[in-house]
Coordinates of C-alpha atoms in Angstrom, one line a residue:
M1 CA 8.2 10.4 -30.0
G2 CA 4.6 10.3 -30.4
L3 CA 2.2 12.9 -29.0
I4 CA 1.0 10.7 -26.2
A5 CA 4.4 9.6 -25.0
F6 CA 5.5 13.4 -25.3
L7 CA 2.5 14.4 -23.1
K8 CA 3.4 11.7 -20.4
T9 CA 6.6 13.5 -19.7
Q10 CA 5.5 17.0 -19.1
F11 CA 5.2 18.0 -15.5
I12 CA 2.1 20.4 -16.2
V13 CA 0.0 17.2 -17.1
H14 CA 1.4 15.5 -14.1
L15 CA 0.4 18.6 -11.8
L16 CA -3.1 18.5 -13.4
I17 CA -3.5 14.9 -12.2
G18 CA -2.3 15.7 -8.9
F19 CA -5.1 18.7 -8.8
V20 CA -7.8 16.3 -9.7
F21 CA -6.8 13.9 -6.9
V22 CA -6.6 16.6 -4.3
V23 CA -10.0 18.3 -5.1
S24 CA -11.7 15.4 -5.4
G25 CA -10.4 13.7 -2.4
L26 CA -11.3 17.1 -0.4
I27 CA -15.0 16.4 -1.7
I28 CA -15.0 12.6 -1.1
N29 CA -13.8 13.5 2.7
F30 CA -16.7 15.7 3.1
V31 CA -19.4 13.3 1.6
Q32 CA -17.6 10.7 4.2
L33 CA -18.0 13.2 7.1
C34 CA -22.0 13.4 6.1
T35 CA -22.2 9.7 6.3
L36 CA -21.3 9.6 10.2
I37 CA -24.9 10.1 10.9
L38 CA -25.6 6.4 9.1
W39 CA -23.3 4.6 11.8
P40 CA -25.6 4.8 14.9
I41 CA -28.6 3.7 12.5
N42 CA -26.9 1.1 10.3
K43 CA -23.2 0.2 10.8
Q44 CA -22.9 -2.3 7.9
F45 CA -24.6 0.2 5.5
Y46 CA -22.1 3.2 6.6
R47 CA -19.3 0.6 6.1
R48 CA -20.5 -0.3 2.5
V49 CA -21.0 3.2 1.6
N50 CA -17.6 4.4 2.6
C51 CA -15.9 1.3 0.9
R52 CA -17.3 2.6 -2.2
L53 CA -16.4 6.3 -1.5
A54 CA -12.9 5.4 -0.7
Y55 CA -12.7 3.3 -3.9
S56 CA -13.6 6.7 -5.8
L57 CA -10.6 8.3 -4.1
W58 CA -8.1 5.5 -4.3
S59 CA -8.7 4.1 -7.9
P60 CA -7.4 7.3 -9.4
L61 CA -5.0 7.6 -6.5
V62 CA -3.9 5.0 -4.1
N63 CA -2.1 5.4 -0.8
P64 CA -0.8 2.2 0.5
E65 CA -1.1 1.5 3.5
T66 CA 0.0 0.0 3.1
C67 CA 3.0 1.7 4.5
W68 CA 4.5 3.7 7.6
K69 CA 7.6 5.9 8.0
R70 CA 9.3 4.9 11.3
A71 CA 6.0 4.4 12.8
S72 CA 7.5 2.2 15.5
S73 CA 11.0 3.5 15.7
Q74 CA 10.6 4.7 19.4
M75 CA 8.5 1.9 20.5
T76 CA 9.4 0.4 23.8
N77 CA 9.1 -3.1 24.8
T78 CA 7.7 -5.5 22.2
P79 CA 8.0 -3.8 18.7
M80 CA 5.1 -3.8 16.3
C81 CA 7.3 -2.8 13.1
D82 CA 6.0 -5.6 11.1
F83 CA 2.8 -3.9 10.8
I84 CA 4.4 -0.9 9.5
D85 CA 6.8 0.7 7.1
T86 CA 7.6 4.1 5.1
P87 CA 4.3 6.0 4.4
K88 CA 4.2 6.0 0.6
R89 CA 2.7 9.2 -0.8
T90 CA 0.2 8.3 -2.9
E91 CA 0.3 7.2 -6.6
L92 CA -2.3 6.1 -9.3
V93 CA -3.5 3.0 -9.8
M94 CA -5.0 4.2 -13.0
L95 CA -1.6 5.6 -13.8
L96 CA 0.1 2.2 -13.3
E97 CA -2.8 0.1 -15.2
W98 CA -3.6 2.9 -18.0
W99 CA -1.0 5.5 -18.3
S100 CA 2.2 3.3 -18.2
G101 CA 0.5 -0.1 -19.2
T102 CA 2.5 -2.1 -16.6
E103 CA 1.6 -5.6 -17.1
C104 CA 1.1 -7.7 -13.7
T105 CA 1.1 -11.4 -13.8
L106 CA 0.5 -13.7 -11.2
F107 CA 2.0 -17.2 -10.6
S108 CA -0.1 -19.5 -8.7
D109 CA -2.7 -22.2 -9.1
Q110 CA -6.3 -22.2 -10.2
A111 CA -7.6 -23.1 -6.7
T112 CA -5.8 -20.0 -5.2
V113 CA -6.8 -17.7 -8.1
D114 CA -10.7 -18.6 -7.6
T115 CA -10.6 -17.7 -4.0
F116 CA -9.3 -13.9 -4.8
G117 CA -11.8 -11.5 -3.8
K118 CA -14.3 -14.0 -2.0
E119 CA -12.6 -14.2 1.5
H120 CA -11.1 -12.1 4.4
V121 CA -7.2 -12.6 4.1
I122 CA -3.9 -11.6 5.5
I123 CA -1.4 -10.4 2.7
I124 CA 2.5 -10.8 3.4
L125 CA 4.5 -8.8 0.8
N126 CA 8.3 -8.6 0.3
H127 CA 9.4 -4.8 0.3
N128 CA 12.2 -4.7 -2.0
F129 CA 11.0 -2.1 -4.7
E130 CA 9.6 1.6 -4.7
I131 CA 6.2 0.3 -6.2
D132 CA 5.7 -2.8 -4.6
F133 CA 2.8 -1.3 -2.6
L134 CA 1.4 -0.3 -6.0
C135 CA 1.5 -3.4 -7.6
G136 CA -0.6 -5.1 -4.4
W137 CA -3.2 -2.3 -4.7
T138 CA -3.4 -2.9 -8.3
M139 CA -4.4 -6.5 -7.4
T140 CA -6.8 -5.8 -4.9
E141 CA -8.4 -3.3 -7.6
R142 CA -8.6 -6.3 -10.2
F143 CA -10.4 -8.6 -7.8
G144 CA -12.7 -6.1 -6.2
V145 CA -11.4 -5.5 -2.8
L146 CA -9.6 -2.0 -3.4
G147 CA -11.9 0.1 -1.3
S148 CA -12.1 -2.5 1.9
S149 CA -8.6 -3.2 2.2
K150 CA -6.8 -2.5 5.5
V151 CA -3.4 -1.7 7.2
L152 CA -2.4 -0.3 10.5
A153 CA -1.5 3.3 10.6
K154 CA 0.7 5.7 12.9
K155 CA -1.6 8.1 15.0
E156 CA 0.0 11.0 13.3
L157 CA -1.5 10.1 10.0
L158 CA -5.0 10.6 11.4
Y159 CA -4.4 14.1 10.9
V160 CA -3.3 14.4 7.3
P161 CA -6.0 15.5 4.9
L162 CA -7.3 12.9 2.3
I163 CA -5.1 10.0 3.4
G164 CA -5.5 10.1 7.4
W165 CA -9.4 11.3 7.0
T166 CA -10.4 8.7 4.6
W167 CA -8.7 6.0 6.9
Y168 CA -10.6 7.1 9.8
F169 CA -13.8 6.9 8.0
L170 CA -12.7 3.2 6.9
E171 CA -12.0 2.1 10.5
I172 CA -8.3 1.8 9.9
V173 CA -6.5 1.1 13.2
F174 CA -4.2 3.9 14.4
C175 CA -1.5 3.7 17.2
K176 CA 1.0 5.5 19.1
R177 CA 4.5 4.5 19.2
K178 CA 4.6 2.6 22.7
W179 CA 3.4 -0.9 22.5
E180 CA 2.3 -0.6 26.3
E181 CA -0.2 2.1 25.2
D182 CA -1.2 0.7 22.0
R183 CA -1.9 -2.9 22.9
D184 CA -5.3 -2.6 23.8
T185 CA -6.1 -0.1 21.0
V186 CA -4.6 -2.2 18.3
I187 CA -6.4 -5.4 19.4
E188 CA -9.6 -3.7 20.0
G189 CA -9.4 -2.1 16.4
L190 CA -8.3 -5.7 14.8
K191 CA -11.2 -7.4 16.6
R192 CA -13.6 -4.6 15.5
L193 CA -13.1 -5.5 12.0
S194 CA -14.3 -9.3 12.6
D195 CA -17.9 -8.5 11.4
Y196 CA -16.8 -6.5 8.4
P197 CA -19.4 -6.8 5.7
E198 CA -16.9 -6.4 2.6
Y199 CA -14.2 -8.8 1.8
M200 CA -10.8 -7.4 3.1
W201 CA -7.2 -7.8 2.5
F202 CA -5.1 -6.8 5.3
L203 CA -1.7 -6.1 4.1
L204 CA 1.5 -6.9 6.4
Y205 CA 5.1 -5.9 5.5
C206 CA 6.8 -8.3 8.0
E207 CA 10.2 -7.1 7.5
G208 CA 9.0 -3.7 9.0
T209 CA 11.1 -1.8 6.2
R210 CA 12.3 -1.5 2.9
F211 CA 15.2 -4.2 2.0
T212 CA 18.6 -2.0 1.6
E213 CA 22.1 -3.5 1.7
T214 CA 22.8 -2.0 4.9
K215 CA 19.7 -3.0 6.7
H216 CA 20.1 -6.5 5.1
R217 CA 23.8 -6.8 6.6
I218 CA 22.4 -5.4 10.1
S219 CA 19.2 -7.9 10.4
M220 CA 21.6 -10.8 9.3
E221 CA 23.8 -10.1 12.3
V222 CA 20.8 -10.0 14.5
A223 CA 19.9 -13.6 12.9
E224 CA 23.0 -15.1 13.7
S225 CA 22.8 -13.6 17.3
K226 CA 19.5 -15.5 17.7
G227 CA 20.4 -18.7 16.0
L228 CA 18.1 -18.1 12.9
P229 CA 18.9 -19.0 9.4
K230 CA 20.2 -16.3 7.3
L231 CA 18.1 -14.7 4.5
K232 CA 19.8 -13.8 1.2
Y233 CA 17.0 -11.6 -0.1
H234 CA 14.9 -10.5 2.9
L235 CA 15.2 -8.8 6.1
L236 CA 14.7 -11.0 9.3
P237 CA 10.7 -10.9 9.8
R238 CA 9.2 -9.0 12.8
T239 CA 6.9 -11.5 14.0
K240 CA 4.8 -9.7 16.9
G241 CA 2.6 -7.9 14.3
F242 CA 1.8 -10.9 12.3
T243 CA 1.0 -13.1 15.4
T244 CA -1.1 -10.4 16.8
A245 CA -3.1 -10.1 13.6
V246 CA -3.4 -13.7 13.1
Q247 CA -4.9 -14.2 16.8
C248 CA -7.1 -11.1 16.3
L249 CA -8.3 -11.9 13.0
R250 CA -8.7 -15.9 13.5
G251 CA -12.4 -16.7 12.8
T252 CA -12.6 -13.7 10.4
V253 CA -9.9 -14.4 8.1
S254 CA -9.7 -17.5 5.9
A255 CA -6.2 -17.5 4.8
V256 CA -2.6 -16.1 4.5
Y257 CA -1.5 -15.2 1.0
D258 CA 2.1 -15.1 0.7
V259 CA 3.2 -12.8 -2.2
T260 CA 6.7 -12.4 -3.6
L261 CA 7.3 -9.9 -6.3
N262 CA 9.9 -9.5 -8.9
F263 CA 10.2 -7.4 -12.1
R264 CA 11.4 -8.8 -15.4
G265 CA 14.5 -7.8 -16.8
N266 CA 16.0 -7.2 -13.5
K267 CA 14.2 -3.7 -13.7
N268 CA 14.1 -1.7 -10.4
P269 CA 11.0 0.5 -11.1
S270 CA 10.2 3.6 -9.8
L271 CA 7.0 6.2 -9.3
L272 CA 8.7 8.7 -11.4
G273 CA 9.2 5.9 -14.1
I274 CA 5.4 5.3 -14.0
L275 CA 4.5 8.9 -13.8
Y276 CA 6.7 9.5 -17.0
G277 CA 4.7 6.4 -18.8
K278 CA 7.3 3.8 -18.6
K279 CA 6.1 0.1 -18.4
Y280 CA 7.2 -2.4 -16.5
E281 CA 6.3 -6.5 -16.4
A282 CA 5.8 -7.4 -12.7
D283 CA 5.8 -11.1 -11.6
M284 CA 4.0 -12.0 -8.3
C285 CA 4.2 -15.7 -6.9
V286 CA 0.9 -16.2 -4.6
R287 CA 0.7 -19.0 -2.4
R288 CA -2.4 -19.6 0.1
F289 CA -2.0 -21.0 3.5
P290 CA -5.2 -21.7 5.4
L291 CA -5.6 -19.9 8.5
E292 CA -6.0 -23.3 10.4
D293 CA -2.6 -24.5 9.3
I294 CA -1.1 -21.4 11.0
P295 CA -0.1 -22.6 14.6
V296 CA -2.4 -21.0 17.6
D297 CA 0.7 -20.5 19.9
E298 CA 2.5 -17.5 19.6
K299 CA 6.1 -18.9 19.4
E300 CA 5.0 -21.5 17.0
A301 CA 3.1 -19.1 14.9
A302 CA 6.4 -17.0 15.0
N303 CA 8.5 -20.0 14.0
W304 CA 6.2 -20.5 11.2
L305 CA 6.6 -17.2 9.7
H306 CA 10.5 -17.5 10.0
K307 CA 10.0 -20.7 7.9
L308 CA 7.8 -18.9 5.4
Y309 CA 10.6 -16.3 4.8
Q310 CA 13.0 -19.2 4.2
E311 CA 10.8 -20.4 1.3
K312 CA 10.4 -16.9 0.2
D313 CA 14.2 -16.8 -0.1
A314 CA 14.3 -19.9 -2.1
L315 CA 11.5 -18.4 -4.7
Q316 CA 13.6 -15.4 -5.3
E317 CA 16.9 -17.6 -5.8
M318 CA 14.9 -19.4 -8.4
Y319 CA 13.3 -16.4 -10.2
N320 CA 17.0 -14.9 -10.4
K321 CA 18.4 -18.0 -11.9
E322 CA 15.7 -18.8 -14.1
G323 CA 13.6 -15.7 -14.5
I324 CA 10.2 -17.3 -13.8
F325 CA 8.4 -18.5 -10.6
P326 CA 6.8 -21.8 -10.1
G327 CA 3.0 -22.4 -11.1
H328 CA 0.6 -21.5 -13.6
Q329 CA 0.5 -17.7 -15.1
F330 CA -2.4 -15.7 -14.8
K331 CA -3.0 -12.2 -16.1
P332 CA -6.1 -10.7 -14.4
P333 CA -7.8 -8.2 -16.7
R334 CA -7.7 -4.6 -16.3
R335 CA -11.3 -3.3 -15.2
P336 CA -12.4 0.1 -16.8
W337 CA -13.5 1.8 -13.6
T338 CA -10.6 3.3 -12.6
L339 CA -9.8 5.0 -15.7
L340 CA -13.7 5.9 -15.9
N341 CA -13.8 7.3 -12.3
F342 CA -10.7 9.5 -13.1
L343 CA -12.1 10.6 -16.5
F344 CA -15.2 11.9 -14.4
W345 CA -13.3 13.8 -11.8
A346 CA -11.3 15.2 -14.3
T347 CA -14.1 16.3 -16.5
V348 CA -15.7 17.8 -13.5
L349 CA -12.7 19.6 -11.9
L350 CA -10.4 20.8 -14.7
S351 CA -13.1 22.7 -16.8
P352 CA -13.5 25.4 -14.1
L353 CA -9.9 25.2 -13.5
F354 CA -9.2 26.1 -17.2
T355 CA -11.7 28.7 -17.1
F356 CA -10.0 30.4 -14.2
G357 CA -6.6 30.4 -15.6
F358 CA -8.0 31.7 -19.0
G359 CA -9.5 34.7 -17.0
I360 CA -6.4 35.2 -15.1
F361 CA -4.6 35.8 -18.2
A362 CA -7.2 37.5 -20.0
S363 CA -7.1 40.3 -17.2
G364 CA -3.9 41.4 -18.2
S365 CA -3.1 41.9 -14.5
P366 CA 0.8 41.4 -14.0
L367 CA 0.3 40.7 -10.4
L368 CA -2.5 38.1 -10.7
I369 CA -0.5 36.6 -13.6
L370 CA 2.6 36.3 -11.2
A371 CA 0.6 35.1 -8.4
F372 CA -1.2 32.2 -10.3
L373 CA 2.2 31.1 -11.7
G374 CA 3.7 31.5 -8.4
F375 CA 1.0 29.2 -7.1
V376 CA 1.6 26.7 -9.7
G377 CA 5.3 26.6 -9.3
A378 CA 4.9 26.0 -5.5
A379 CA 2.3 23.2 -6.3
S380 CA 4.7 21.6 -8.7
F381 CA 7.5 21.7 -6.2
G382 CA 5.3 20.2 -3.5
V383 CA 4.1 17.3 -5.9
R384 CA 7.6 16.4 -7.0
R385 CA 8.7 16.5 -3.1
L386 CA 5.8 13.9 -2.2
I387 CA 6.8 11.7 -5.2
G388 CA 10.8 12.0 -4.0
V389 CA 9.7 10.8 -0.4
T390 CA 9.2 7.2 -1.9
E391 CA 12.5 6.9 -3.8
I392 CA 14.8 4.1 -1.9
E393 CA 17.8 6.2 -1.4
K394 CA 15.4 8.6 0.6
G395 CA 13.8 5.9 2.6
S396 CA 13.9 6.1 6.4
S397 CA 16.8 4.8 8.4
Y398 CA 14.3 2.6 10.3
G399 CA 16.0 -0.9 10.4
N400 CA 19.4 0.4 10.5
Q401 CA 18.9 1.4 14.5
E402 CA 16.1 -0.9 15.2
F403 CA 18.0 -4.2 14.3
K404 CA 20.9 -2.8 15.9
K405 CA 19.1 -2.8 19.0
K406 CA 18.7 -6.7 18.8
E407 CA 15.1 -6.6 20.1

């Protein structure tokens, strides 16, 4: 094992990376707070500034949004779970691209690739892997829309430092868990994005939760009871969030990108694998559907989504048999900014940390040394717990109960 490979396995290194994210994030949150004075003066300038501040935070450490834990498990009436899923604690885009060297290959056509980063879109991504959200965020980085990408979050996350605070300044829509209370807030929040000055990718996990065999079995029972075609590799899509997003963003969003993700060699990658420097090869089939091709009527739009998932199932079947998606292969190059941004913050923040630690040990005080080691140990445990939340076997039970309700 080489020196670099050895360092990638050392938890003290992982802890230092986490320290850089937390402290830099708090600094960025403070700067974002100061930018609030710009809103009444020039709203669009405020938005552009915060997109770049968010990029400085997300590029060394990205939180998906992409993602929500049981955010609608207690909703009554019409469910909105297709917006939301288990909240991933954060993981480094820099880590995926530069630390592990994971390769991301797109299967699409040139006309579709030429539109990336040049229009507002809704992204539909399957939810089968621990790092599917991270691959999605990596693509937003490579096409220059990482700072302006959007999701929908449960209101509790608003009070979470770094994550929720940054999302507040980015105008992420926060909701409660009751549709009758959330309807106006969600629709207003989505419509507020209609004049957003930066191209945004709005991510939806239409299955509502990560795929497991138990959830799939229950989901297919619901499909049978509703007379819907059964899916082999996906859960039954929840249509309410998709149709609401399409209705509210029509006229702003140009297209829907359907993304189907797999990993070569039948690998099932994990965040810990990425953290330890393990390299994976991700394949993403991307299809573009102009928004005018999606029906305006809510019921017809829901049927369109069900048909889309039948097609996604066929794509998964093809990949499992042939090990490849249809279409031309594209490998968008890594951009250096995530690495340079992380190195900047690491240089600024780790130098005083090392000086402080050296001073503690140089003091010779057993009490100070034990307190410092105790702090490091607690921080190590906390970081590992945050990573563990994203593991599939520790995922939420959302879907097990919700599908059983046959809503």
